[in-house]
Tab-separated table of C-alpha atoms and ligand atoms in Angstrom:
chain	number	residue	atom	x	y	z
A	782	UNK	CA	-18.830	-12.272	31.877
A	783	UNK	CA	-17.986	-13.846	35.175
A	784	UNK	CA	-17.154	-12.582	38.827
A	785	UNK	CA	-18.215	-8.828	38.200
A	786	UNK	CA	-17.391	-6.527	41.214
A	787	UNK	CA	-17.520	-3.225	42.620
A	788	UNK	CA	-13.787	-2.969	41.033
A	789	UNK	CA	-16.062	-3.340	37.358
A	790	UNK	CA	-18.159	-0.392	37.826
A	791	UNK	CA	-16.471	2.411	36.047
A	792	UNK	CA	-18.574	5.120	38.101
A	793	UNK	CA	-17.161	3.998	41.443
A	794	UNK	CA	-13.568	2.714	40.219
A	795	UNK	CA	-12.087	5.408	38.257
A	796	UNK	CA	-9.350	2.620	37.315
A	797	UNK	CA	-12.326	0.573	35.689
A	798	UNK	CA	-13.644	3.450	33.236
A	799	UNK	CA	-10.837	2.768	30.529
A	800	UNK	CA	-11.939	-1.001	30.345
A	801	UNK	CA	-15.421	-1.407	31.374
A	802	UNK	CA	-18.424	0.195	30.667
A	803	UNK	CA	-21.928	1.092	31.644
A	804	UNK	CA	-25.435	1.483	29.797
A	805	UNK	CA	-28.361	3.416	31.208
A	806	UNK	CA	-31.510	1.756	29.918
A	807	UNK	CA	-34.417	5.056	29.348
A	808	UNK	CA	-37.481	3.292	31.038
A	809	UNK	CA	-38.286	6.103	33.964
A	810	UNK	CA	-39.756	8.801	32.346
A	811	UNK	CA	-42.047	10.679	35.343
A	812	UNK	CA	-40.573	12.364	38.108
A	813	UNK	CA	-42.469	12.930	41.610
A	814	UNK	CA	-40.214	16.047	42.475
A	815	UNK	CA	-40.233	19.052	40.841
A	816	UNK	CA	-35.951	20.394	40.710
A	817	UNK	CA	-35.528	23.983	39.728
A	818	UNK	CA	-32.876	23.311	37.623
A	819	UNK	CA	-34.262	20.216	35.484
A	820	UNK	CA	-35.514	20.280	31.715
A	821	UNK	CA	-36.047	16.983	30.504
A	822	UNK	CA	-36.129	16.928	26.689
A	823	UNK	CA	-36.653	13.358	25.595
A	824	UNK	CA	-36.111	14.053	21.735
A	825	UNK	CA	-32.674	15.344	21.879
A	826	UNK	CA	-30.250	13.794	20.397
A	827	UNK	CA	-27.268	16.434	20.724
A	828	UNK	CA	-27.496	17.443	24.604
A	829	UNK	CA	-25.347	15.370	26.440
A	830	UNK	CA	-26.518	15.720	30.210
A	831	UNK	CA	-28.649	14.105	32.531
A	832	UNK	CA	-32.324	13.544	32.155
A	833	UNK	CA	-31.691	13.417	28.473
A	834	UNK	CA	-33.028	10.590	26.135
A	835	UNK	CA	-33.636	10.204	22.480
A	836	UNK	CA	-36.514	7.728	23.445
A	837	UNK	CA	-37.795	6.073	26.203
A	838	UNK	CA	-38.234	2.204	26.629
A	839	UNK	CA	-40.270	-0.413	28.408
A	840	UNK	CA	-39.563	-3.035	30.355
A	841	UNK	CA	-38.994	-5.862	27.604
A	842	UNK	CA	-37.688	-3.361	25.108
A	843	UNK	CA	-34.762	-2.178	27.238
A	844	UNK	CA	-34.068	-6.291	28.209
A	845	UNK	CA	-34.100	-6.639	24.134
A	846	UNK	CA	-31.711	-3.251	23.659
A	847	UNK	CA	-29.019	-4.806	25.994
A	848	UNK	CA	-28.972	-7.925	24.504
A	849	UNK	CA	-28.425	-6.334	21.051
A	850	UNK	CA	-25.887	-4.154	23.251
A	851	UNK	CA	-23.695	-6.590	25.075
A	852	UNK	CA	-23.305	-8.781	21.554
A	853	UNK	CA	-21.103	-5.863	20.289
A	854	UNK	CA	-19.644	-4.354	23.809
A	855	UNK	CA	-19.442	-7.475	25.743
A	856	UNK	CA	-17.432	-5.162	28.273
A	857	UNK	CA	-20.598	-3.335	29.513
A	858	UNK	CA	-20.800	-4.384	33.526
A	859	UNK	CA	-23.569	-2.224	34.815
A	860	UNK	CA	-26.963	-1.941	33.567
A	861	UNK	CA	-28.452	1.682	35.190
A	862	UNK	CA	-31.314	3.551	35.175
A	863	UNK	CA	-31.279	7.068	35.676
A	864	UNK	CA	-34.089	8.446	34.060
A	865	UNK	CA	-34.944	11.022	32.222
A	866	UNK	CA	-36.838	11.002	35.109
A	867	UNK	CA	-37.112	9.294	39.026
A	868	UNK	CA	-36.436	5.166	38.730
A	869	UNK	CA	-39.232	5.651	41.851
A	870	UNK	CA	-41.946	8.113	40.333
A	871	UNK	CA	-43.135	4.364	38.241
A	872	UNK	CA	-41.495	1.505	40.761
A	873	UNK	CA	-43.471	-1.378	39.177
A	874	UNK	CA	-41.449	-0.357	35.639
A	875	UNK	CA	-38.504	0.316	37.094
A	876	UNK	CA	-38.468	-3.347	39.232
A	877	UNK	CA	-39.706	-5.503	36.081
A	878	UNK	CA	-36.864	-4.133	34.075
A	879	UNK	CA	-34.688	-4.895	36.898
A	880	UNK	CA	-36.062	-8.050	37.500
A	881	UNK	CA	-35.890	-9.110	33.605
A	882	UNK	CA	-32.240	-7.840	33.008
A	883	UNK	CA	-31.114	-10.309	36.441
A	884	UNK	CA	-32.680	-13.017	35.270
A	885	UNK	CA	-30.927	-12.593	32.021
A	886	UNK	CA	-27.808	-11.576	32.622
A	887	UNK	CA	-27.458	-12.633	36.376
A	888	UNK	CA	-23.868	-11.164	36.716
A	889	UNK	CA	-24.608	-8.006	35.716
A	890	UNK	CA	-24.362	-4.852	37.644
A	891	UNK	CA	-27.061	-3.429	38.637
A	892	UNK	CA	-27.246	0.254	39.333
A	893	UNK	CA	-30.017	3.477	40.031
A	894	UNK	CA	-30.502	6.911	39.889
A	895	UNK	CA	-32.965	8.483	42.078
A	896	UNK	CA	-34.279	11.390	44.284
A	897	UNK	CA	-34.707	9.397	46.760
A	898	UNK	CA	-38.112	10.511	47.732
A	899	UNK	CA	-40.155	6.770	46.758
A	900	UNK	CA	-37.289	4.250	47.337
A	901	UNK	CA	-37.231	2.783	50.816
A	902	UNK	CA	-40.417	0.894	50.343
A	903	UNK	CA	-38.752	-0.992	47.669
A	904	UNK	CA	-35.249	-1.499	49.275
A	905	UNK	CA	-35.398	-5.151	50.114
A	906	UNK	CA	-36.348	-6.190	46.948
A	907	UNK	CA	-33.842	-4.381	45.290
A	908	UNK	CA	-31.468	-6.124	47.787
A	909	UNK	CA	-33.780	-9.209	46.473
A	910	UNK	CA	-32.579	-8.086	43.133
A	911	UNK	CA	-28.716	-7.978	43.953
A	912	UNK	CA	-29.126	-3.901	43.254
A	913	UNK	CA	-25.127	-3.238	44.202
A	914	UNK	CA	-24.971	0.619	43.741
A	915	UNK	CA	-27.432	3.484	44.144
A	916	UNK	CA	-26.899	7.366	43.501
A	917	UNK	CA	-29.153	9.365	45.661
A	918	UNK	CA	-29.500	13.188	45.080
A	919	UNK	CA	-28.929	15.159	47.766
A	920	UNK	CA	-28.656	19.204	47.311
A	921	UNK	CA	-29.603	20.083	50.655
A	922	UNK	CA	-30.310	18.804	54.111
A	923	UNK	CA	-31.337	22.046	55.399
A	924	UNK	CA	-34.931	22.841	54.594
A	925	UNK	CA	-35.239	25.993	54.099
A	926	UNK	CA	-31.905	25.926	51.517
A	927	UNK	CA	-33.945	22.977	50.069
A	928	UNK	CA	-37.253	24.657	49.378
A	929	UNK	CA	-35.376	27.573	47.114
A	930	UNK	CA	-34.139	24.157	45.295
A	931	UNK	CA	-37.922	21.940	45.098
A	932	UNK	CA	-40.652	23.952	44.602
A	933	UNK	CA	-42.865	20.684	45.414
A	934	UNK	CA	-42.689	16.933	45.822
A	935	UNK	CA	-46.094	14.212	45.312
A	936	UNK	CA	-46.389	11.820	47.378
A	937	UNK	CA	-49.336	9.688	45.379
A	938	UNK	CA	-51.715	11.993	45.020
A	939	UNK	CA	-50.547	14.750	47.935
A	940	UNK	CA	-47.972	17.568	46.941
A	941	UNK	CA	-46.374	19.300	49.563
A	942	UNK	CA	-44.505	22.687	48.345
A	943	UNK	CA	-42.344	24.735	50.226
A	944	UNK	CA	-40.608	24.551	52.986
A	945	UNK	CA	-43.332	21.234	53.702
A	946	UNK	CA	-41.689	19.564	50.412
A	947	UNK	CA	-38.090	19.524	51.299
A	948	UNK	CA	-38.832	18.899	54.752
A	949	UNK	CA	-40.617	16.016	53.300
A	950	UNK	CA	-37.889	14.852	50.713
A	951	UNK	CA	-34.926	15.010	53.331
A	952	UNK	CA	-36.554	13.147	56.094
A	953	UNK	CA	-37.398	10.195	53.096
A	954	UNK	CA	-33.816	10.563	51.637
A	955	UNK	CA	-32.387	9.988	55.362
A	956	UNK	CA	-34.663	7.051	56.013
A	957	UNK	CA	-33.585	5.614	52.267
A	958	UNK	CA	-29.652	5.920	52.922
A	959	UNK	CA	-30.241	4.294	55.946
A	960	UNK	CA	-32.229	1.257	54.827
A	961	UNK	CA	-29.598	0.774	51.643
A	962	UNK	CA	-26.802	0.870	53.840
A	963	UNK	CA	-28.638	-1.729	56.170
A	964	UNK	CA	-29.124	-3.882	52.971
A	965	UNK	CA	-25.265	-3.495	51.837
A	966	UNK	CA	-26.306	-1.442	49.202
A	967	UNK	CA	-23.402	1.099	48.006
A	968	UNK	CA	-24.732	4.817	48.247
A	969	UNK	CA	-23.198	7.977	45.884
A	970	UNK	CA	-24.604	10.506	47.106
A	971	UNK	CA	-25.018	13.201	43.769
A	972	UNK	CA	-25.211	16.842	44.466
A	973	UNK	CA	-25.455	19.372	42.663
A	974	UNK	CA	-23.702	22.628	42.834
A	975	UNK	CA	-25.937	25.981	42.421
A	976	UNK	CA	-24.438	28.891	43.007
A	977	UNK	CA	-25.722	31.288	45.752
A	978	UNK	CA	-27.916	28.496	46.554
A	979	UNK	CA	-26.516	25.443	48.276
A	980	UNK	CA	-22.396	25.886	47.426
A	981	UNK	CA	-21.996	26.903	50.692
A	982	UNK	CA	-23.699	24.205	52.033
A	983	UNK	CA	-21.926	21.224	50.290
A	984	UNK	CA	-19.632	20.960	53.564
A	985	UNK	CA	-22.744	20.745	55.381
A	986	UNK	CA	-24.792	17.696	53.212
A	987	UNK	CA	-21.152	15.791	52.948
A	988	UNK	CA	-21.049	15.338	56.964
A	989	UNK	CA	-24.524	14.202	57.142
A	990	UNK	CA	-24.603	11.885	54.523
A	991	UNK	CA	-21.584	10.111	55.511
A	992	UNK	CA	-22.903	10.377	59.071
A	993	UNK	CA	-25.376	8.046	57.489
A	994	UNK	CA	-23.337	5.644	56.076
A	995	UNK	CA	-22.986	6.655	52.133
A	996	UNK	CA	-19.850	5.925	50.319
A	997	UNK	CA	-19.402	8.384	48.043
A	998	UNK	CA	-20.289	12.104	46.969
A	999	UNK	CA	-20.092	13.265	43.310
A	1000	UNK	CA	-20.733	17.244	43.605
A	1001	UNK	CA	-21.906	18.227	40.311
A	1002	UNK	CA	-21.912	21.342	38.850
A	1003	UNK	CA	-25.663	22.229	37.585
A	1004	UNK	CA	-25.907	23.169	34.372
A	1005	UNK	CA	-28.625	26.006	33.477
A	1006	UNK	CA	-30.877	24.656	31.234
A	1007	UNK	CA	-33.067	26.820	29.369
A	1008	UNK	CA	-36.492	27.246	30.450
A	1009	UNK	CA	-35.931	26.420	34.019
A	1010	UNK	CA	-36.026	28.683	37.060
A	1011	UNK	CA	-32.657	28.421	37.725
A	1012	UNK	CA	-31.596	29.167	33.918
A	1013	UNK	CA	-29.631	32.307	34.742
A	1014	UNK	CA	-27.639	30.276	37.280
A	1015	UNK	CA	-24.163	30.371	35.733
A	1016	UNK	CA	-22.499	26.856	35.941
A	1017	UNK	CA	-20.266	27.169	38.850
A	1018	UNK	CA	-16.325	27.188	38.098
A	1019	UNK	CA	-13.478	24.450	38.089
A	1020	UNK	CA	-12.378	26.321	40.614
A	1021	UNK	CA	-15.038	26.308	42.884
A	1022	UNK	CA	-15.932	22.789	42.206
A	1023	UNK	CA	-11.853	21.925	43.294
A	1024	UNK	CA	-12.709	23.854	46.501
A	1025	UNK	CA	-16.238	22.450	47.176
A	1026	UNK	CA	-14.709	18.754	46.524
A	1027	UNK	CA	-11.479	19.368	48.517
A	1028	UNK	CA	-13.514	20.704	51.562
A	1029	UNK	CA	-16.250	18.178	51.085
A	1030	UNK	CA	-13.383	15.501	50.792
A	1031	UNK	CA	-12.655	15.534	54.119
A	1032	UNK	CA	-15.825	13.794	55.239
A	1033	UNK	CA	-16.277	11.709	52.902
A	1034	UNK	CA	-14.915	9.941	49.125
A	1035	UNK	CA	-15.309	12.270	46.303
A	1036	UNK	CA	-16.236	11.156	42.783
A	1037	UNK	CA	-13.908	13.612	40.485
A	1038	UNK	CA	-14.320	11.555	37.280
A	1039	UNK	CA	-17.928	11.957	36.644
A	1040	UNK	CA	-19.336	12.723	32.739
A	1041	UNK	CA	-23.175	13.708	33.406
A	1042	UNK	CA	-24.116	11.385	31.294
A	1043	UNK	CA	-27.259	11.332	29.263
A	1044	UNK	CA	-30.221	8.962	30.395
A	1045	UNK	CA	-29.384	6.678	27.757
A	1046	UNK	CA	-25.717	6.780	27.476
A	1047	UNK	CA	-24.028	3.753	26.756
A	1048	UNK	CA	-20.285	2.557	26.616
A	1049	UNK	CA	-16.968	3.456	28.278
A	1050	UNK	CA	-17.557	6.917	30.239
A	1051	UNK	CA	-14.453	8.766	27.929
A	1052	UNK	CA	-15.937	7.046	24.475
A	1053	UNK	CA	-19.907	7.129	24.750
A	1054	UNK	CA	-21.099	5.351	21.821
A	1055	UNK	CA	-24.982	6.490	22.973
A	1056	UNK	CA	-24.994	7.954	19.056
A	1057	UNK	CA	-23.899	4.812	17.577
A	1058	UNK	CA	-26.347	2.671	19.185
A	1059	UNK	CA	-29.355	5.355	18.462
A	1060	UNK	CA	-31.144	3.357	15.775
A	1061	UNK	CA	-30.694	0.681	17.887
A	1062	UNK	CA	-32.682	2.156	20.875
A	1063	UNK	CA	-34.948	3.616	18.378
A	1064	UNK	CA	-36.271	0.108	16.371
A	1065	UNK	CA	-36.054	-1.576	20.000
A	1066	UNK	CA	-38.484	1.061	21.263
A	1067	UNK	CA	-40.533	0.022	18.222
A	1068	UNK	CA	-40.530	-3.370	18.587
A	1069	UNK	CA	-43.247	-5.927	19.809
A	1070	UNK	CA	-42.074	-6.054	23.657
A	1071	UNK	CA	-44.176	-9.730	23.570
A	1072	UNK	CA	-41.900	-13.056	22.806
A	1073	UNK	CA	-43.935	-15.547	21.040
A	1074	UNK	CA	-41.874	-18.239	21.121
A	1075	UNK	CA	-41.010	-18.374	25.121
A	1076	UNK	CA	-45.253	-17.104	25.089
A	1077	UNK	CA	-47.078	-20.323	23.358
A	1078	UNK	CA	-49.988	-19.547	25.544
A	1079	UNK	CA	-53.503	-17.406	25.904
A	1080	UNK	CA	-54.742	-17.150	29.313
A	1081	UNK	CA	-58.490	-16.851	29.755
A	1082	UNK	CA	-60.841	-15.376	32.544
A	1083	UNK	CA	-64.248	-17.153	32.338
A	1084	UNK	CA	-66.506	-18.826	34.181
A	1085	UNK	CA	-67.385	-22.395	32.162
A	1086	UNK	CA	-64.825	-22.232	29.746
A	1087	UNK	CA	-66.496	-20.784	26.283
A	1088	UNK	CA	-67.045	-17.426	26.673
A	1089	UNK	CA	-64.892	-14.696	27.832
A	1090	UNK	CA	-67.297	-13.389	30.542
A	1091	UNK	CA	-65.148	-12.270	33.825
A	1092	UNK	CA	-62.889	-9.517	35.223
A	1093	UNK	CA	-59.274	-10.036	35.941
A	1094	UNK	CA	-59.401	-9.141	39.611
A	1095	UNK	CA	-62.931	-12.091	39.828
A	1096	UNK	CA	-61.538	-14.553	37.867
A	1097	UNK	CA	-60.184	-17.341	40.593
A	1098	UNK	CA	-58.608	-19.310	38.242
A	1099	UNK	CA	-57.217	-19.067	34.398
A	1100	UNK	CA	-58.533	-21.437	31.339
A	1101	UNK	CA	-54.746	-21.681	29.647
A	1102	UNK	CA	-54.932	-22.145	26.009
A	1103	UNK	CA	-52.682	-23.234	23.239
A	1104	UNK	CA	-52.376	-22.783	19.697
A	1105	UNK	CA	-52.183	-26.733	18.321
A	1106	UNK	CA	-51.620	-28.390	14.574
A	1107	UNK	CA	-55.118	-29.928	16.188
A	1108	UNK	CA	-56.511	-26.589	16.416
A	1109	UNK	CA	-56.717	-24.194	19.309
A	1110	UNK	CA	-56.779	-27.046	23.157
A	1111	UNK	CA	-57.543	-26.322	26.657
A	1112	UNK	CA	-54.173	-26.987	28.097
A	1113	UNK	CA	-55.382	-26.433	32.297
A	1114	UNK	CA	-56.869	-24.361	34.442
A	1115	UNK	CA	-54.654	-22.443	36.348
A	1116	UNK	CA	-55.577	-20.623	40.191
A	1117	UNK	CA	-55.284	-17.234	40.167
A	1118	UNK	CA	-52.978	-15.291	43.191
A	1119	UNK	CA	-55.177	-14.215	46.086
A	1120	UNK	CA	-56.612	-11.067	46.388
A	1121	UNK	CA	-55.815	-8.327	48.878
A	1122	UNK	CA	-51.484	-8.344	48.492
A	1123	UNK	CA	-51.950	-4.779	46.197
A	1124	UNK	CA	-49.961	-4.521	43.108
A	1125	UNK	CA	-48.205	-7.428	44.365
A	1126	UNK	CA	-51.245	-9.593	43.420
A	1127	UNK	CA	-50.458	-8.152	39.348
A	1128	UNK	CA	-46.955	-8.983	39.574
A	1129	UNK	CA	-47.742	-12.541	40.925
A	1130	UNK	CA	-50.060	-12.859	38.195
A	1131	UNK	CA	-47.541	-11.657	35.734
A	1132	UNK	CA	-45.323	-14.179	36.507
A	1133	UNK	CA	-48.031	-17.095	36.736
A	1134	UNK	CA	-49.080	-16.269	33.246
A	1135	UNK	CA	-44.940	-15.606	32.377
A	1136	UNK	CA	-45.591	-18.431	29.755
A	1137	UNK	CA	-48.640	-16.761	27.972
A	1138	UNK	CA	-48.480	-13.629	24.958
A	1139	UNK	CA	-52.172	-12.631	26.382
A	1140	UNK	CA	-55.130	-12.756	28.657
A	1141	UNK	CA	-58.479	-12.063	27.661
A	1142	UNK	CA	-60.942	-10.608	30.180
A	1143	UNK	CA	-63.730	-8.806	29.754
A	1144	UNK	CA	-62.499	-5.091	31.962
A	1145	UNK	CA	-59.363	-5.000	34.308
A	1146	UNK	CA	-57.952	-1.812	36.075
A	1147	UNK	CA	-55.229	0.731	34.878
A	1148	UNK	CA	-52.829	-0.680	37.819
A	1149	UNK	CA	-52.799	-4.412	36.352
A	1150	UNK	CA	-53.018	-3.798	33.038
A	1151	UNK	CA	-50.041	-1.863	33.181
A	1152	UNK	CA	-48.417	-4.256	35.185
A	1153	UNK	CA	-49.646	-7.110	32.696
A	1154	UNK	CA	-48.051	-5.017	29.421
A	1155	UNK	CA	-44.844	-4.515	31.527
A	1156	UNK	CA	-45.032	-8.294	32.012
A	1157	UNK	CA	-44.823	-8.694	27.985
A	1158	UNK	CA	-48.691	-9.815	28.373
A	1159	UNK	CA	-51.205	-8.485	26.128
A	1160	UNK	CA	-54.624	-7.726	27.983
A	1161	UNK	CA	-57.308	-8.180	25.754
A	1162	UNK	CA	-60.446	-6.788	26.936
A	1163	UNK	CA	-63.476	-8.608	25.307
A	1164	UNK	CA	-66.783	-10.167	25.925
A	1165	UNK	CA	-67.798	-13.305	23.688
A	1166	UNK	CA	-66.439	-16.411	22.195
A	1167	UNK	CA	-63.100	-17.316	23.990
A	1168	UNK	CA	-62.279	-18.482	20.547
A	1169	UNK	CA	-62.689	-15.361	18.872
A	1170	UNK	CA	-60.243	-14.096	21.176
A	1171	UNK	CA	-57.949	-16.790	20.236
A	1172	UNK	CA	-57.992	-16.182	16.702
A	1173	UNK	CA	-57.201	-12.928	17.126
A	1174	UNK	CA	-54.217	-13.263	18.887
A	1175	UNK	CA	-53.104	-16.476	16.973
A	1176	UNK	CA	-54.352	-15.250	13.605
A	1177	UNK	CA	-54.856	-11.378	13.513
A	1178	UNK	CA	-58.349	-11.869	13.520
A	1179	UNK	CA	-60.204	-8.651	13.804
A	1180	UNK	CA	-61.739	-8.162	17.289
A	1181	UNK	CA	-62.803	-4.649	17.087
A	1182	UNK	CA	-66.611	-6.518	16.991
A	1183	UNK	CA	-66.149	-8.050	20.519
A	1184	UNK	CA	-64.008	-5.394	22.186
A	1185	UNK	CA	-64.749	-2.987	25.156
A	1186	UNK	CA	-68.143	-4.820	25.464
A	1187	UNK	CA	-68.044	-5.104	28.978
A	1188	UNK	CA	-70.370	-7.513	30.642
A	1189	UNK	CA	-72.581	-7.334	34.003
A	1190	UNK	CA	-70.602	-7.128	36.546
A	1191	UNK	CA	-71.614	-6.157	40.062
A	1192	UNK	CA	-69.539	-3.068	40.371
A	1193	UNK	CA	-70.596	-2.007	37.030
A	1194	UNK	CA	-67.841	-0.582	35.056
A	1195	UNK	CA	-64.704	-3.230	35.607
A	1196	UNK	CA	-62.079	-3.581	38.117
A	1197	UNK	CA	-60.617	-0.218	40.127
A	1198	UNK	CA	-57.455	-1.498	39.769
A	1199	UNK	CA	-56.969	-1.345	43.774
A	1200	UNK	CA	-55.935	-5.697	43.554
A	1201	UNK	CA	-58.723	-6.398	45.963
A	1202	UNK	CA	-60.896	-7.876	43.805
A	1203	UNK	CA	-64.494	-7.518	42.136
A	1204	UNK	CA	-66.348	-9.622	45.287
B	528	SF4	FE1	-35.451	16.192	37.154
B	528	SF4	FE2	-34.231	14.290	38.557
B	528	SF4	FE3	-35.137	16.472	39.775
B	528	SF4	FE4	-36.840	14.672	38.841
B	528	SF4	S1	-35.355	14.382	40.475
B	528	SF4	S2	-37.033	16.882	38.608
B	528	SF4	S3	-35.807	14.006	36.971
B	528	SF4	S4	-33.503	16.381	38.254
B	529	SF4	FE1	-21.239	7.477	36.045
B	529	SF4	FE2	-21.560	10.119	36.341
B	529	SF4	FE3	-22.222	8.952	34.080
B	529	SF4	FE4	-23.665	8.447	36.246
B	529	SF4	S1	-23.494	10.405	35.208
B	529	SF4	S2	-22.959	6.969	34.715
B	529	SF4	S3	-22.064	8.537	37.819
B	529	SF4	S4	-20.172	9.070	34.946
């Protein structure tokens, strides 16, 4: 696969969807809005729409499930994510799978689906990344039509509702079109048609958003999904849509060839082959995200080298150990990033320690640790022999004994997770 190009991506070259196709990997399964019209069923295997997934993957699984992908459609040129829920809600997910699918397949695609409300923070790494497309949703950019549309929005732990939340949401969308356009990023700009509630403001949100610069608008007509507010919303009509589009047209590009496609579709946009590669997305979901063989190492936090006796976030260096036909060797000691850079410290880490299956520590903070498993490393969290901790991750050896025996530590019960360190 060489020289791929806007002209590949099927979404945004309607000439391209015979001969090239997409795959949306199912990593992103929180949201951080709340849509009226959303149901997001991650079991079904019959609905085609968005925000629908038979499963959902992590990082290294969805890297694994396009491998096994490509070997048999070698004409797949963008790798998505659009869901089921926001590719923002979990950004540290959503950038390791990005990062781990450029490094493998570094003429790939590279595409995202979000509300908008969480992405500028991350836009110049996702330029970093070579991210070439991005569909923001946009149903509004009038407040008060928005708030009938979000009944809230979190920002971390804050939710705003009302009139507060799509205030909120549209001044963050704004700021994120304008930062991707800055970065050369192409914007679609989705929105989605509910009647009596924003159809006849579609005119309205296709001025402003190509005021700011995006590049496309695919109006979408919602679809009622049980069980939502909106549920007895009928689907608006061809007609309509022809009208909205037309009018919308004149402002900016319309999209008329889109499918809705399911959060893990895969294949040409007219021939999805999402149900032919299910038990494929389902044993790859399954499966050990941890490679061994690129992994030959077991990264250690400890102070003089034989026990297993400090935090992640105090440990200044790592004791790297390998598995030898000499028995288990001290291979080096490895620094450790500095503290106070956030989750940026974990994902430096993560790559340090790229080369090792685990690390064993004795406590470590929701934040890394998640980071860490996204990483394909195991965090082990032990007190005791550092070889006890080596045979169980080289031999299956039974560490329930020396498990979730946390050690003295001056903040008592491990790290917060906040990357600043135990000190
Ligand atoms: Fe659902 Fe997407 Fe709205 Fe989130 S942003 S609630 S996933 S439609
Ligand atoms: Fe393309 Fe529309 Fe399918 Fe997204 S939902 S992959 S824009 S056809």
């Amino acid at each position: 696969m060489t020289g791929l190009t806007i002209q590949n991506h099927p979404c945004f070259n309607e000439h391209a969807k015979g001969k090239w196709g997409r795959i949306h990997l199912p990593v992103a399964p929180h949201c951080n809005i709340r849509c009226n019209y959303c149901n997001r069923r991650h079991d079904c295997v019959n609905e085609s729409r968005p925000g629908v997934t038979s499963t959902v993957l992590r990082p290294r699984q969805a890297l694994e499930y396009l491998e096994q992908v490509t070997t048999k459609m070698p004409n797949i040129s963008v790798a998505g994510i659009a869901g089921p829920g926001d590719a923002f809600a979990d950004p540290v997910t959503t950038l390791e799978t990005l990062r781990l699918v450029r490094e493998r397949f570094p003429e790939m695609l590279l595409c995202l689906a979000t509300n908008g409300l969480n992405v500028a923070p991350y836009i110049s790494e996702l330029a970093e990344l070579q991210v070439s497309h991005i569909t923001m949703t946009v149903n509004a950019v009038d407040p008060v039509i928005g708030s009938r549309i979000y009944p809230w929005v979190r920002v971390g732990k804050v939710i705003y509702r009302g009139l507060e939340a799509a205030a909120f949401l549209m001044e963050r969308q704004i700021d994120a079109i304008k930062g991707l356009k800055k970065h050369g990023i192409l914007v679609k700009v989705n929105t989605i048609v509910i009647p009596g509630v924003n159809d006849d403001h579609v005119r309205d949100i296709a001025v402003k958003v190509a005021e700011l610069g995006a590049d496309i608008q695919n109006c979408m007509p919602m679809y009622p999904n049980a069980g939502t507010p909106f549920e007895a919303i009928p689907e608006p009509t061809p007609a309509l849509m022809a009208r909205l589009r037309h009018e919308a047209g004149e402002f900016i590009q319309q999209m008329n060839h889109c499918m809705r496609c399911r959060a893990d579709a895969v294949g040409l946009l007219d021939d999805d082959k999402c149900a032919e590669f299910r038990q494929c997305l389902s044993n790859c979901s399954k499966a050990n995200s941890t490679d061994t063989k690129a992994r030959p190492y077991v990264a250690v936090a400890s102070m003089e080298g034989m026990l297993v006796n400090q935090h992640l976030g105090e440990a200044r260096r790592f004791h790297i150990w390998a598995c030898t036909e000499d028995g288990y060797q001290l291979v080096e000691l490895r620094d450790a990033p500095e503290p106070g850079t956030g989750t940026e410290r974990w994902r430096w880490l993560a790559r340090l320690l790229s080369d090792c299956r685990a690390v064993l520590v004795s406590g470590l903070g929701e934040t890394p640790k998640k980071v860490l498993e996204e990483s394909g490393i195991m965090p082990i969290e032990m007190t005791g022999f550092v070889q006890r901790g080596l045979e169980a991750i080289y031999e299956g050896a039974d560490l329930s004994r020396w498990k979730g025996r946390r050690q003295g530590c001056a903040k008592g019960s491990g790290c917060s997770g906040d990357a600043m360190g135990c000190g």
